[in-house]
XYZ file of C-alpha atoms in Angstrom:
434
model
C 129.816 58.292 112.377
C 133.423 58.086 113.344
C 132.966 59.280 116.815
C 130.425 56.686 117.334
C 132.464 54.014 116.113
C 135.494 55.324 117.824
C 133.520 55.307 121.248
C 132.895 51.337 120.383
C 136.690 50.576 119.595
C 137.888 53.220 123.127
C 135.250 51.485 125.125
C 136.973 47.837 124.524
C 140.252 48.903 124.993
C 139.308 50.755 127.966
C 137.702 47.491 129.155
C 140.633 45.282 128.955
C 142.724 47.648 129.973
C 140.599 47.995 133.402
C 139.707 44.511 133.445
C 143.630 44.047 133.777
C 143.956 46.888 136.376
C 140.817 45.537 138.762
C 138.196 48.036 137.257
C 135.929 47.704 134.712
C 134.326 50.237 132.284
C 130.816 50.796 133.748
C 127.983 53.338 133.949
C 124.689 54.295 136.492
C 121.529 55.959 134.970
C 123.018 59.286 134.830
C 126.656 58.608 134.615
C 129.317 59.248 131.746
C 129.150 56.169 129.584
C 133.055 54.989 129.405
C 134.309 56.272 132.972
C 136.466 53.666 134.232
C 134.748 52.593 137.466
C 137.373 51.787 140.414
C 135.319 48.647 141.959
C 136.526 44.723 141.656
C 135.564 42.642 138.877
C 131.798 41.477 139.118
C 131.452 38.073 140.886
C 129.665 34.945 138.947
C 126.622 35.502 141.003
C 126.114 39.502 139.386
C 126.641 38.293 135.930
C 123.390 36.119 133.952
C 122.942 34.594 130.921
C 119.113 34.462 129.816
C 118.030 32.356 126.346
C 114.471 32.819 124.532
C 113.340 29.325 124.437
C 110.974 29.514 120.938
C 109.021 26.425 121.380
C 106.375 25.129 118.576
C 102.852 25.902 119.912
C 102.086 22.295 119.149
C 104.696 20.417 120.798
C 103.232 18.175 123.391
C 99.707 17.876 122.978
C 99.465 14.548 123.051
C 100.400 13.610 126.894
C 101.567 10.529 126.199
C 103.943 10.532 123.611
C 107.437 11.982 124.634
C 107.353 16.037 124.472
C 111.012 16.189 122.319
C 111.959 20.411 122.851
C 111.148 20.401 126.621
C 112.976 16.961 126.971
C 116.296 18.677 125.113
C 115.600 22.066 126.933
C 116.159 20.298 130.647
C 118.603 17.789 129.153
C 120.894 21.032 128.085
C 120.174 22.917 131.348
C 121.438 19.979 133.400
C 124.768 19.659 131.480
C 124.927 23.531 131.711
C 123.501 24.821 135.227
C 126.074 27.642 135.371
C 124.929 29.354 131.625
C 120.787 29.000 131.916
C 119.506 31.493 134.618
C 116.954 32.424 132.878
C 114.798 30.532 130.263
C 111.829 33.578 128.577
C 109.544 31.265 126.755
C 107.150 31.392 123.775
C 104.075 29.951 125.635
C 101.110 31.221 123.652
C 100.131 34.030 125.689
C 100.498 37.726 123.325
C 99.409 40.637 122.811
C 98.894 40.649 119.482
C 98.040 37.049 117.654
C 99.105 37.757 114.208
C 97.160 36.458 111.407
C 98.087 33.376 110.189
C 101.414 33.018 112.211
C 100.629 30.585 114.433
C 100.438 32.584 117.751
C 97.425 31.576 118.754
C 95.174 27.897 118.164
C 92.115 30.590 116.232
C 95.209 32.147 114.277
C 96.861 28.428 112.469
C 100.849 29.308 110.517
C 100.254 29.680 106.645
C 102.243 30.721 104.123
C 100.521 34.279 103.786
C 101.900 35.192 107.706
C 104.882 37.389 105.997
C 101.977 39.853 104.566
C 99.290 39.535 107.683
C 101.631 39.721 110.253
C 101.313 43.340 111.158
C 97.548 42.421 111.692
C 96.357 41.065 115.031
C 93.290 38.942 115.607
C 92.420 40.095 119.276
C 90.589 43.098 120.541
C 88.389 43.358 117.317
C 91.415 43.807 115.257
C 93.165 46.370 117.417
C 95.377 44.050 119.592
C 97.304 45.626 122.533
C 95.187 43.231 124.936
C 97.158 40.061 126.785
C 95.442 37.352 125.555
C 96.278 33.377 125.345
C 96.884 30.489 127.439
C 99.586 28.245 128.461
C 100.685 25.907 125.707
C 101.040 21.878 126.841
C 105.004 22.171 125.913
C 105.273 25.018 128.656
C 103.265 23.265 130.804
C 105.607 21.108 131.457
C 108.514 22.888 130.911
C 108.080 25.889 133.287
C 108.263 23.610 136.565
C 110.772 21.344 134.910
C 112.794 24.468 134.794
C 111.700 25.970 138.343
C 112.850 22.475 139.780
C 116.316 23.176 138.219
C 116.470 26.485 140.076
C 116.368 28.576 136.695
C 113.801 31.793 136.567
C 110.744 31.556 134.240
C 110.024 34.316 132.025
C 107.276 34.610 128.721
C 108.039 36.097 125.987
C 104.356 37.669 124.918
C 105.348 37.097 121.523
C 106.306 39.133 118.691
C 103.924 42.118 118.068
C 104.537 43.981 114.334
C 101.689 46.160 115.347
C 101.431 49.742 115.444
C 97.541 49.632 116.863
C 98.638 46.946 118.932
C 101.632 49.145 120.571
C 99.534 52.376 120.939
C 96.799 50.521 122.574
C 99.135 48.848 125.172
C 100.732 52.609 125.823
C 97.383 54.350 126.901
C 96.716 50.797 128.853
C 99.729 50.465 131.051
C 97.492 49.730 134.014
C 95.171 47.097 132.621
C 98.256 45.525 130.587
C 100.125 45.089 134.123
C 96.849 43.586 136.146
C 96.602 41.054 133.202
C 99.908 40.080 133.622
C 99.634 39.815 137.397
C 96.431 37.724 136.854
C 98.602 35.424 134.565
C 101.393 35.120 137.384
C 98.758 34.644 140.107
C 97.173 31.517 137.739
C 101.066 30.055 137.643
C 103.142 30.967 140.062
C 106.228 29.604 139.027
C 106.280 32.703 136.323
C 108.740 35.334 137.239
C 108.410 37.877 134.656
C 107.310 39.096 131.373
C 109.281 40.126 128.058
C 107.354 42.427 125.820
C 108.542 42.593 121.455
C 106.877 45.575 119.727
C 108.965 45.183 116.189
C 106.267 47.560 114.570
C 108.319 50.052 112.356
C 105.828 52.420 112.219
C 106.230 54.578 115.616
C 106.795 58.227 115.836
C 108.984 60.296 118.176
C 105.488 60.325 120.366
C 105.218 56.912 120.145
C 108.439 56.524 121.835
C 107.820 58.208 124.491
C 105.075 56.610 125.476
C 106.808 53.694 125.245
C 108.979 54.675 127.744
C 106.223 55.852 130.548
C 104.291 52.553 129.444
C 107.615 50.905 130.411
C 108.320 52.495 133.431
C 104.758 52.180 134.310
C 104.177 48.288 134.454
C 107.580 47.813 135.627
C 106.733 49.272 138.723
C 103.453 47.846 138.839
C 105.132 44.190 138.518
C 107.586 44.876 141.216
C 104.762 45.096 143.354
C 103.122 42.048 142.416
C 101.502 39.773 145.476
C 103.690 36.577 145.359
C 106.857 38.611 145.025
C 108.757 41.545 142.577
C 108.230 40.233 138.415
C 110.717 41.092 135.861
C 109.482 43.427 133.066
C 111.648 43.842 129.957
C 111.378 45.072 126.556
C 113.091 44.012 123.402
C 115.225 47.021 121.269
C 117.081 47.512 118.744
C 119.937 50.060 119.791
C 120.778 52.683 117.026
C 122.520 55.468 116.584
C 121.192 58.995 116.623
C 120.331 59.617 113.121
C 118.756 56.015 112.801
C 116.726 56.975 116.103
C 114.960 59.513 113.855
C 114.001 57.408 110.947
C 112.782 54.343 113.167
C 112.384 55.923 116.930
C 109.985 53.444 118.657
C 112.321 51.144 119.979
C 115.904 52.391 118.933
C 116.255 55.142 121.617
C 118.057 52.655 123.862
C 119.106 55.451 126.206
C 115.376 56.662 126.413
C 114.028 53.358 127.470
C 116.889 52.441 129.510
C 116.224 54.464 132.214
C 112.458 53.575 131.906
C 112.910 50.102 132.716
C 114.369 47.051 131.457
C 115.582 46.404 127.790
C 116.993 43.506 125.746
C 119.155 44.509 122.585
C 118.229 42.549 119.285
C 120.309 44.396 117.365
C 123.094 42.560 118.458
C 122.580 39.380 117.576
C 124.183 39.693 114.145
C 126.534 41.234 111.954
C 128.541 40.725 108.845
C 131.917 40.902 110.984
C 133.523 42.098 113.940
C 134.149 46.249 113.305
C 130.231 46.043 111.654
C 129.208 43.878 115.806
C 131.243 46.761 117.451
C 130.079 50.065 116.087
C 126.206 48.566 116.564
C 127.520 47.430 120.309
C 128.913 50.991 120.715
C 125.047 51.956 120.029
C 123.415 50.368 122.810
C 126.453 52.146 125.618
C 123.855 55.163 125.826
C 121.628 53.263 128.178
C 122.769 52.694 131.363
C 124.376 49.007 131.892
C 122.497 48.355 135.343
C 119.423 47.639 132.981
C 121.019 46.252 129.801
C 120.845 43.263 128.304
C 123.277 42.514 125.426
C 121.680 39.862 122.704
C 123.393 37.389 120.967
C 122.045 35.172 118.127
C 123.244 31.527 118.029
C 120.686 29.855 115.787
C 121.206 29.297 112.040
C 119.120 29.639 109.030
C 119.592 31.403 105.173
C 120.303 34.408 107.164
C 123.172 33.217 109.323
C 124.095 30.071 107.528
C 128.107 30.829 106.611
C 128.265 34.333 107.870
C 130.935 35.871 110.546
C 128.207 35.528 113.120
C 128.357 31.419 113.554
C 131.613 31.585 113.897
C 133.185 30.290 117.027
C 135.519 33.350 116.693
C 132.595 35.376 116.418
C 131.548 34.093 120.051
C 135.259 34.953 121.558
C 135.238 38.197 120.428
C 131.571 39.607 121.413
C 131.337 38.231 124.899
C 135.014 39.511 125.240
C 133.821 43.263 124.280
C 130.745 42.709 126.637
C 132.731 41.002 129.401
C 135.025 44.225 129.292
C 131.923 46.200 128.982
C 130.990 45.522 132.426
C 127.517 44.471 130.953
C 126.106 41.520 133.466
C 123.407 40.097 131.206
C 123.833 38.369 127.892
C 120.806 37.169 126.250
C 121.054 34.235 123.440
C 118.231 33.841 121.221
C 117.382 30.998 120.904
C 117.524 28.176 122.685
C 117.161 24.745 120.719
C 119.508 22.174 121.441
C 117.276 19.469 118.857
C 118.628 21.854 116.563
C 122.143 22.224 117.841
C 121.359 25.704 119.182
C 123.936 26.881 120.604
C 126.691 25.545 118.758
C 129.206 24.049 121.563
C 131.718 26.875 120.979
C 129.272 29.131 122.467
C 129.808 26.807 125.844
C 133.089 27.734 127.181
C 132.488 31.670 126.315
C 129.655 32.207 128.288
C 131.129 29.895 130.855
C 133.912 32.351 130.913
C 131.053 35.680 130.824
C 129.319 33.742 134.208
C 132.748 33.390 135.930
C 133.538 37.042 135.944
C 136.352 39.205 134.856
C 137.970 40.537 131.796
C 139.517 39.304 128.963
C 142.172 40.816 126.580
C 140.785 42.201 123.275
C 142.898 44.242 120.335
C 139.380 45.558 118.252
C 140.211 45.729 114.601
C 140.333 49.754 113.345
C 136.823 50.721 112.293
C 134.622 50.787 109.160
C 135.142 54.267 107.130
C 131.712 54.976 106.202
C 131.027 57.245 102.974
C 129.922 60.899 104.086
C 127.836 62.570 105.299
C 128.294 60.662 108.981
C 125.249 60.939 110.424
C 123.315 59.033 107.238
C 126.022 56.258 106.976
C 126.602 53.495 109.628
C 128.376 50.032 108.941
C 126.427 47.252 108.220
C 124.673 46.043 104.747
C 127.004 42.480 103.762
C 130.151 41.544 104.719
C 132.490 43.341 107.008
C 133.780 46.476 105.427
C 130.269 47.358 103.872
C 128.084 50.515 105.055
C 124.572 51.148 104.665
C 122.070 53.786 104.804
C 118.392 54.538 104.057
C 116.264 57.066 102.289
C 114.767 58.173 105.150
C 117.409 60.092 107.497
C 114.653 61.404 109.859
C 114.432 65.317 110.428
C 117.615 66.237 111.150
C 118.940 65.237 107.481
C 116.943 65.763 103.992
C 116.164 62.493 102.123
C 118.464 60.671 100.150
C 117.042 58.836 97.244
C 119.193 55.435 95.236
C 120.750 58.492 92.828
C 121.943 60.152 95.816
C 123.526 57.640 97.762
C 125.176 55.730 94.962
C 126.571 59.244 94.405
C 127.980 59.604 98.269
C 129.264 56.175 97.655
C 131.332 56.963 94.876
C 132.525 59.624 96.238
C 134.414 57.478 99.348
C 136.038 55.786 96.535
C 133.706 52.867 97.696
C 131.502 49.963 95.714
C 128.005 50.137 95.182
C 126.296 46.885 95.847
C 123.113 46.012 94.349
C 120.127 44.806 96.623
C 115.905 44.801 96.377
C 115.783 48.563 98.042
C 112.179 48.059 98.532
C 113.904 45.667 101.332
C 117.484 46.460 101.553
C 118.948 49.525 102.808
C 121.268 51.572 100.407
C 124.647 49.333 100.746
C 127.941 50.511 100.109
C 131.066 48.418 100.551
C 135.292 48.676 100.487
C 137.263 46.378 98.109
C 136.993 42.717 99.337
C 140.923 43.204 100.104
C 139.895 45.373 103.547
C 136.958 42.561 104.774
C 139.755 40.176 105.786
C 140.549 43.002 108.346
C 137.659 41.305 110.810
């Protein structure tokens, strides 16, 4: 656990350090994660931002009344040309509609969606099959947003499951001539961003992922009217968290299969918790990863470290000095004052190019052993861990790890472990250390 989060903490220093000197910390598929790459700073062009524009399915179907989101999506791209390169939008087209979440008009948003969401309504039940059409908001806001010189994507919406993600992986070929039928029907569509969130897969399952990945990435940058993106969402972990949740952790796995988009990013309960989980995601190689960042607020995020405006200095800092060119914000919804405006002037600064000087804070002590620990859990200065520690590690029931916890000299904290990992926290005293 320490070397992990010491490889976090070297990697910004290093960055700054070479940002200053010319050079930034970089990597190639293949190459030592951390090397200290002798090239100039990357120009505005090489560096993108991207935002998931999650637009209600119902917005705009009445033509003439005024269509609100896609009126305050163009209205914030036209203040902000230099920070929207790429919109990826909820548009109704999925491969899995969930029951009773709304994904699709047979599939209406009730109340039970939390329970049935891991159960899809297409392909008898199955799912795995691209299925859907183009909602009226996107509609209108996909050549609104070609117009402004900004790159289409859809998001194919979230998919919790497991059937769902094993029949796209023995499908790669029909999955990428439905998606080329979709881009030949609306040309203006540039790419495609796939969300399995099932957390269900094996070791197998992953690496089928990765061949599915690699697969209708290639397939797309072949497409008729010109090369289509592919991406994937993950959620970067560590090695021992790989084991106990492998289908889309394994960033450097599926980083050299194709493109990927890190979720687990978007939060955490300070700064040393946002670094060691950034240090996670360094495995895959840069030239095809994209850091995410969450702006929005709800229950979740509502007073946390992670809306603060200091919270946006810092993490595009670490990834400017990262030498990683994409960021990608979720989400986009300026009738909701998403992004806050202190987000502006940092990704302004990400788009420009360069470095930036950073001094990380010393990392989170985790309780032993290393491997089963990782920061996270509550505010910064808190650990977590989980039952499950995959193969390489014997389980560890709530006995057990309030038992390694006491042992760092560290406070228990009490949660609902049926949805909670194990948490494990340092006086209050060290938190102000973020």
């Amino acid at each position: 656990k320490m070397v992990r989060q010491s490889r976090a903490v070297l990697l910004a220093c290093v960055g700054a350090a070479a940002a200053a000197a010319g050079g930034l910390v970089g990597s190639r598929p293949g190459a030592v994660v951390g090397a200290v790459v002798p090239a100039a700073a990357p120009t505005a062009t090489a560096r993108s931002v991207s935002w998931w524009w999650a637009t209600s399915m119902d917005d705009c179907s009445n033509s003439s009344a005024p269509c609100p989101e896609v009126d305050a999506l163009v209205n914030f791209t036209k203040a902000h040309p230099t920070i929207v390169h790429t919109v990826i939008m909820r548009c109704g087209i999925v491969t899995c509609c969930r029951l009773n979440c709304g994904d699709c008009p047979e599939s209406p948003w009730n109340a039970s969606c939390d329970t049935t969401r891991y159960n899809c309504s297409n392909n008898n039940g199955v799912g795995g099959t691209v299925v859907g059409e183009l909602s009226p908001a996107c509609k209108l806001a996909i050549p609104a947003m070609t117009q402004l010189g900004v790159r289409v994507e859809l998001w194919l919406g979230e998919d919790d499951s497991i059937t769902s993600a094993r029949y796209l992986f023995s499908h790669p070929s029909e999955t990428a001539a439905a998606l080329l039928s979709v881009a030949a029907a609306n040309p203006d569509i540039k790419g495609f961003n796939i969300d399995l969130e099932t957390s269900k897969g094996t070791a197998e399952d992953a690496d089928a992922f990765a061949t599915f990945l690699s697969s209708v990435t290639d397939a797309l940058a072949e497409a008729p009217g010109g090369p289509l993106r592919f991406s994937a969402d993950v959620a970067c972990r560590d090695e021992a968290s790989i084991d106990a949740n492998p289908l889309a952790t394994n960033c450097s796995k599926l980083g050299r299969a194709g493109r990927i988009m890190n979720m687990a990013t978007y939060n955490a309960g300070g700064l040393r918790e946002w670094l060691a989980t950034f240090g996670d995601a360094l495995t895959a190689p840069l030239d095809s990863l994209g850091m995410g960042l969450g702006c929005w607020i709800d229950s979740r995020t509502n007073g946390t470290w992670s809306i603060t405006p200091q919270s946006a200095v810092d993490r595009v800092c670490a990834i400017m000095n990262a030498s990683i060119q994409e960021i990608d914000m979720f989400d986009l919804a300026p009738q909701k004052n998403f992004p806050e405006s202190f987000w502006i002037p940092e990704l302004e600064k990400f788009a420009q190019g360069g470095g930036c000087p950073f001094t990380p804070p010393p990392p989170i002590v985790c309780p032993l052993p290393s491997a089963a620990w990782r920061p996270g859990g509550g505010p910064d200065g808190c650990c977590e861990s989980s039952a499950n520690r995959g193969p390489s590690l014997p389980g560890c029931n709530k006995t057990c790890a309030e038992a390694e916890c006491a042992a760092a000299n560290m406070t228990w904290k009490v949660e609902n472990w049926t949805v909670h990992p194990y948490t494990c926290c340092h006086p209050p005293t060290l938190h102000a250390l973020a």
